[in-house]
Coordinates of N, CA and C in Angstrom, one line a residue:
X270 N 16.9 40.6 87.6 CA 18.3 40.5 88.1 C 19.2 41.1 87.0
X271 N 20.4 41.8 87.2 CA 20.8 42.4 86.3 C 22.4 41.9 86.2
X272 N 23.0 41.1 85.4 CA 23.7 40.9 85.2 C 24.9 41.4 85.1
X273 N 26.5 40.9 85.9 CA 27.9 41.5 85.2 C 28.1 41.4 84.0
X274 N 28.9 43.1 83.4 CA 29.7 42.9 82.2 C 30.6 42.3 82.4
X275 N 30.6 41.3 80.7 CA 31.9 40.2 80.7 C 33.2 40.8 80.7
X276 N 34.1 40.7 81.4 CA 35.2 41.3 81.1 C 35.8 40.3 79.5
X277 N 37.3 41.2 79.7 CA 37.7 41.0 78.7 C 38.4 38.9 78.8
X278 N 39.1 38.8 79.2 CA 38.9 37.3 79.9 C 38.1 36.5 79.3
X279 N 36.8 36.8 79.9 CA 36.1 36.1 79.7 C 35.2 36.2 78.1
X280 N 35.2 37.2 77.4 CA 34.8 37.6 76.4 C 35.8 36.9 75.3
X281 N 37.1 36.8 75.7 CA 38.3 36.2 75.0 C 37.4 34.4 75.0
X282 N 37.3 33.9 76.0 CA 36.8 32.9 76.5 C 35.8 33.0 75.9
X283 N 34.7 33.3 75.7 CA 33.3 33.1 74.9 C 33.6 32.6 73.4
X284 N 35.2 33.5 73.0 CA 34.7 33.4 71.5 C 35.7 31.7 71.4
X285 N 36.6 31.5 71.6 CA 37.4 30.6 72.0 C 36.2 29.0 71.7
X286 N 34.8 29.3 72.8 CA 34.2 28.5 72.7 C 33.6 28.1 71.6
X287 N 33.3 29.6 70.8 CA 32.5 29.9 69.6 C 32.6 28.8 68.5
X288 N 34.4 29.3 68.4 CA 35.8 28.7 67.4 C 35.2 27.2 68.0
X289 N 35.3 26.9 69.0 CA 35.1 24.9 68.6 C 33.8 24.4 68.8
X290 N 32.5 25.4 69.0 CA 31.5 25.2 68.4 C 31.3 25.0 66.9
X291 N 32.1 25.7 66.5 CA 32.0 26.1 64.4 C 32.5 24.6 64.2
X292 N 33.1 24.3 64.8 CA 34.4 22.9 64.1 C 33.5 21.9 64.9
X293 N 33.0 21.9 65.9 CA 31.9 20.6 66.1 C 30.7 20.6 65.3
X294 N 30.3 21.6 64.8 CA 28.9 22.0 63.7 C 29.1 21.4 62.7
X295 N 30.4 21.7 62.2 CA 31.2 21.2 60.9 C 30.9 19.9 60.8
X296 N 31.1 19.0 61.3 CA 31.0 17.5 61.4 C 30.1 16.8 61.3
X297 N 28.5 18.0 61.7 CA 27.3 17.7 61.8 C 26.4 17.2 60.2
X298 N 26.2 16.0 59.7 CA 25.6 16.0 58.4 C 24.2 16.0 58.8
X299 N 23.2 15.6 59.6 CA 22.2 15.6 59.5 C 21.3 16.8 60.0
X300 N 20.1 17.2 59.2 CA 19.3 18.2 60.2 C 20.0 19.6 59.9
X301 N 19.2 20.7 60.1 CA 19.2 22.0 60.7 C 21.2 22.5 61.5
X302 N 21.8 23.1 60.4 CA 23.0 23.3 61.0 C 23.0 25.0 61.1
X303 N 23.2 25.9 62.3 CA 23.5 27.1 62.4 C 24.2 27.6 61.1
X304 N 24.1 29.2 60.7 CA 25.1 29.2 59.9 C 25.6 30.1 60.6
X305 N 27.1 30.9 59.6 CA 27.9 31.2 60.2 C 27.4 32.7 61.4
X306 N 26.5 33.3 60.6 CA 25.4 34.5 61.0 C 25.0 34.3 62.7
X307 N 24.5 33.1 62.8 CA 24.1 32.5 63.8 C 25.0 32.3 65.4
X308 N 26.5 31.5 65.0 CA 27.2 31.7 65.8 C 28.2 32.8 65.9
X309 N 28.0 33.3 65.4 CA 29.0 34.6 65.6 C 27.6 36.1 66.8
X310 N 26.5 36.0 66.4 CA 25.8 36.5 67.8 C 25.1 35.4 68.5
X311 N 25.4 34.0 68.6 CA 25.1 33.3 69.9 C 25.2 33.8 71.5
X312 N 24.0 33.9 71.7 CA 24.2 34.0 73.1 C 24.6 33.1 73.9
X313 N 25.7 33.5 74.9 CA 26.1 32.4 75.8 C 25.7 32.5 77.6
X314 N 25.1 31.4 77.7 CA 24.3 30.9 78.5 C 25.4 30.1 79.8
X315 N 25.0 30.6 81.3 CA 26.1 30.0 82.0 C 25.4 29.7 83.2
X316 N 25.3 29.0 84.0 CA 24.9 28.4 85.0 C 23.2 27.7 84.8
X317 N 23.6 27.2 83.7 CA 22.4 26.4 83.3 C 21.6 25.2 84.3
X318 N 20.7 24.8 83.4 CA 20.0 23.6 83.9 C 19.2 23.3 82.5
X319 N 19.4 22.1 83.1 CA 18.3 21.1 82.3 C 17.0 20.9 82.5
X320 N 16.1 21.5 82.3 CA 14.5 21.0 82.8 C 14.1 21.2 81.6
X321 N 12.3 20.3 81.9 CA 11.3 20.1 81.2 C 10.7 21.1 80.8
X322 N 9.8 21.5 79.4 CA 9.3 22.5 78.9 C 7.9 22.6 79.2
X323 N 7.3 23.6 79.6 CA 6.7 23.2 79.9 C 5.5 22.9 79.3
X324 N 4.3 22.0 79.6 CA 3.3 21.1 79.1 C 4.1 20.7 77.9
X325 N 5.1 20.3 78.4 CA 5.3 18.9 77.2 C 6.7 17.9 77.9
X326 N 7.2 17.3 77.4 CA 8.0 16.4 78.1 C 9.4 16.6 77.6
X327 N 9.7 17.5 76.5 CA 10.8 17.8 75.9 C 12.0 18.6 76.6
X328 N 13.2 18.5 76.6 CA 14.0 19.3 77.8 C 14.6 20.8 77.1
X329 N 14.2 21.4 78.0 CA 14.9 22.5 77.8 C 16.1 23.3 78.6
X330 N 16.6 24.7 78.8 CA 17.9 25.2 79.3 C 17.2 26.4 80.0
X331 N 17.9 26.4 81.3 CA 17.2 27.7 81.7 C 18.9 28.7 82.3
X332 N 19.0 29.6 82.7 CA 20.2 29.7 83.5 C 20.6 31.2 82.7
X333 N 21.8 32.2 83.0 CA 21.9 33.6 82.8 C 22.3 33.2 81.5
X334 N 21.6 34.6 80.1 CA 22.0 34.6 79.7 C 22.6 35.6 79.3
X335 N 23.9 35.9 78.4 CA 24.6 37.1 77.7 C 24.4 37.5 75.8
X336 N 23.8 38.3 75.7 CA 23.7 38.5 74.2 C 22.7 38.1 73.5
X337 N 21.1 37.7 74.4 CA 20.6 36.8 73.7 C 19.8 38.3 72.7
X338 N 19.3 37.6 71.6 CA 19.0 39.1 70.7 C 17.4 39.3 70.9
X339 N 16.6 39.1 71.3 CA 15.7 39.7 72.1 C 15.2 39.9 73.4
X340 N 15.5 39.2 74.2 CA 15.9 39.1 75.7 C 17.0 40.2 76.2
X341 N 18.2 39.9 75.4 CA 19.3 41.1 76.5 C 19.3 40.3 77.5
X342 N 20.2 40.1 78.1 CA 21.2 40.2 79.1 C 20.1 39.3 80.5
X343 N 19.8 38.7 80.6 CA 19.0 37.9 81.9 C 19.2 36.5 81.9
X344 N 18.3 36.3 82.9 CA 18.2 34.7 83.6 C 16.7 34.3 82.3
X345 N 16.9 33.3 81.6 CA 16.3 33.1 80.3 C 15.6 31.6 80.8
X346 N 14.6 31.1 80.0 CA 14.3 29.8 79.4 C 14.1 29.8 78.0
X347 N 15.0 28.4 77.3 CA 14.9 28.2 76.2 C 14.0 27.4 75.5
X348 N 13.7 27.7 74.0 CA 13.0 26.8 73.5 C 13.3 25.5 73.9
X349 N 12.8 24.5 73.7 CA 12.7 23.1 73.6 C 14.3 22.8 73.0
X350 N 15.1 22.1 73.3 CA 16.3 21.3 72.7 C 16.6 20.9 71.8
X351 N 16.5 20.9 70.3 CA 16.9 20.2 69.3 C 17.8 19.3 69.1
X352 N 19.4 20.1 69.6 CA 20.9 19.1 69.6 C 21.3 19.6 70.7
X353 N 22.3 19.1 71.3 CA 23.9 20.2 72.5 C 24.1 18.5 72.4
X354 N 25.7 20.0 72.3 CA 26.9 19.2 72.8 C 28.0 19.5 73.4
X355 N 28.9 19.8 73.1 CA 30.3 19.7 74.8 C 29.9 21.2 74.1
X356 N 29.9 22.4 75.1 CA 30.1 23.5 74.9 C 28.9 24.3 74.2
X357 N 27.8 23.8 73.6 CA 26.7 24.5 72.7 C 25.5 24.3 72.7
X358 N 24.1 24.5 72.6 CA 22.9 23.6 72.4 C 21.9 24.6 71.4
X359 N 21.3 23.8 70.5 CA 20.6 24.7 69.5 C 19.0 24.0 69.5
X360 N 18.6 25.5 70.0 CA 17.3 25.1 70.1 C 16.0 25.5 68.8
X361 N 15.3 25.4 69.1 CA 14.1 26.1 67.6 C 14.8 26.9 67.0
X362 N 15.1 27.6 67.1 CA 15.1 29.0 66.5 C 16.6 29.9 67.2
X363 N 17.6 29.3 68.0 CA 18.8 29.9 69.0 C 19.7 28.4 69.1
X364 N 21.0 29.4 68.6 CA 22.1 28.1 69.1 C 22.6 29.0 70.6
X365 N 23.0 28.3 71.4 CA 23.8 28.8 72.8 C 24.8 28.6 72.8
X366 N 25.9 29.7 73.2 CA 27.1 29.1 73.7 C 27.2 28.5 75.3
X367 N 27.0 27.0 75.4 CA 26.8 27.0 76.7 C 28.5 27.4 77.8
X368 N 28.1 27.8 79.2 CA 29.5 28.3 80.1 C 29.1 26.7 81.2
X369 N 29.3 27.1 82.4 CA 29.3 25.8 82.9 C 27.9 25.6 83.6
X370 N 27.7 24.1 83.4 CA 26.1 23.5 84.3 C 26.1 23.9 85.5
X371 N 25.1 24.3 86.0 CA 24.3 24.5 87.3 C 24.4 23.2 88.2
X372 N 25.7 23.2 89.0 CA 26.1 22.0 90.1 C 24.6 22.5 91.2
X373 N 24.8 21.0 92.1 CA 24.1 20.9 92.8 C 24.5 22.3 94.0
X374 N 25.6 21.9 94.4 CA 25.7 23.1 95.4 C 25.5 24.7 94.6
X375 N 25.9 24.5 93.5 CA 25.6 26.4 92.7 C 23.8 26.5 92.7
X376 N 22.9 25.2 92.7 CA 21.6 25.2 92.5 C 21.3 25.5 94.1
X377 N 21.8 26.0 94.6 CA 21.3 26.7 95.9 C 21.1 27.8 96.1
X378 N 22.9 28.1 95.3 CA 23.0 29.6 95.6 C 22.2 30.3 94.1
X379 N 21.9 29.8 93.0 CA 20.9 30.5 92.1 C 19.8 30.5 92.8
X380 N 18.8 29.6 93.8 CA 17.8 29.9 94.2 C 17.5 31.4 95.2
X381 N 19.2 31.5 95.4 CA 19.3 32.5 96.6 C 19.0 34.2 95.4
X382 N 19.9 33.6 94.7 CA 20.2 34.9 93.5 C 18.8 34.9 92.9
X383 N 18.2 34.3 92.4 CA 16.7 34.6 92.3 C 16.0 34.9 92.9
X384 N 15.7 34.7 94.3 CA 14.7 34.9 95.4 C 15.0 36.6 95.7
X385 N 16.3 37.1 95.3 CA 16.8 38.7 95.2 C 17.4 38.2 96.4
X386 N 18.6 37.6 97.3 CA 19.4 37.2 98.1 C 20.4 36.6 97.2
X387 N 21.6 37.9 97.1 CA 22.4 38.0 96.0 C 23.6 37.2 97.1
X388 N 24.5 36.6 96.2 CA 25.7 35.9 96.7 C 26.9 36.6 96.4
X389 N 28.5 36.0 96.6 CA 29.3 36.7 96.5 C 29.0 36.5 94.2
X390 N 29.8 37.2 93.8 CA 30.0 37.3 91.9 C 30.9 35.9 91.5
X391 N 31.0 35.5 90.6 CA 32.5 34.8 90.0 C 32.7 34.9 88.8
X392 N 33.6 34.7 87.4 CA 33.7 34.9 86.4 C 32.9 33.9 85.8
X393 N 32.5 34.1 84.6 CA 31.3 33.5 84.0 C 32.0 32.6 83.0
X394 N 33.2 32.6 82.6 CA 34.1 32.4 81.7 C 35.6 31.9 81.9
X395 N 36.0 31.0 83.3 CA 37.4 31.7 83.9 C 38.1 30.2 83.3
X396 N 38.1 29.4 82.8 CA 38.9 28.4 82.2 C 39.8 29.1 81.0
X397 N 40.6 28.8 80.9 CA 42.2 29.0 80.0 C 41.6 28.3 78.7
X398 N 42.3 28.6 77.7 CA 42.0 28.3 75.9 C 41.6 26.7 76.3
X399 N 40.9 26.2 75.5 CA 40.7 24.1 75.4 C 41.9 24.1 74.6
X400 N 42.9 24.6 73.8 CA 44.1 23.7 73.6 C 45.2 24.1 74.3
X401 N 45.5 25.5 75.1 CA 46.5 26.1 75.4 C 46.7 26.0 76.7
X402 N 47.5 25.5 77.5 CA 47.8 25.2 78.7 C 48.2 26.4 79.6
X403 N 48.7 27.5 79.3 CA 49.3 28.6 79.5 C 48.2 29.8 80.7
X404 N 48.8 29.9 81.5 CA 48.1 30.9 82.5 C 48.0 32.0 81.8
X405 N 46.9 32.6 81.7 CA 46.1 33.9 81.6 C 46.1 34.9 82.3
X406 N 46.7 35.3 82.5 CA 46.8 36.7 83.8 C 46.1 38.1 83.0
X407 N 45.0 38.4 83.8 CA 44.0 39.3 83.7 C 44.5 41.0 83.8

């Protein structure tokens, strides 16, 4: 399956998320913390899910990914989970910028988009700044 380029919007929006990934990292004292190298080419990950890895019981992310650095641009499964939190999840060896979870009604229409029974598109990224209230017009 071949994924949309992010527009600009939404690319504004990725890094937006980046910025309060860095400042939630910041806080982190224990364990394995990205460095800066790390989130500045995080791939961001958008219509996720949560499932098991498999032969083991540990949870992992599956859902489209953008920028991952040896994958490129697909529908991905991640390592096993280490941390996530509002916005991010870092697994073995990859932090994500997470976009939004895979709702029950969207877990339809991915089954559809996978089976190659393509749906209508939507922005991957369409929420306004987390502190700025202000309409975005594209």
């Amino acid at each position: 399956m071949r994924l949309k380029v992010l527009n600009s919007f939404e690319r504004n929006a990725l890094e937006r998320r980046r910025a309060k990934v860095r400042e939630t990292l910041s806080k982190i004292e224990a364990g394995w913390v990205p460095g800066e190298a790390a989130l500045a080419e995080a791939p961001f990950l958008d219509d996720w899910l949560t499932r098991t890895y498999p032969g083991t019981d540990l949870p992992n992310l599956v859902g489209n990914c953008w920028g991952h650095p040896t994958l490129g641009d697909r529908w991905i499964r991640t390592s096993p989970i280490l941390h996530q939190g509002d916005g991010y999840a870092v697994t073995e060896n990859t932090v994500y910028i997470l976009g939004r979870e895979c709702t029950a009604s969207n877990e339809a229409r991915l089954d559809k988009i996978l089976s190659g029974r393509r749906g209508r598109g939507r922005e991957a990224c369409p929420e306004p700044d987390f502190d700025d209230e202000t309409e975005v017009k594209p």
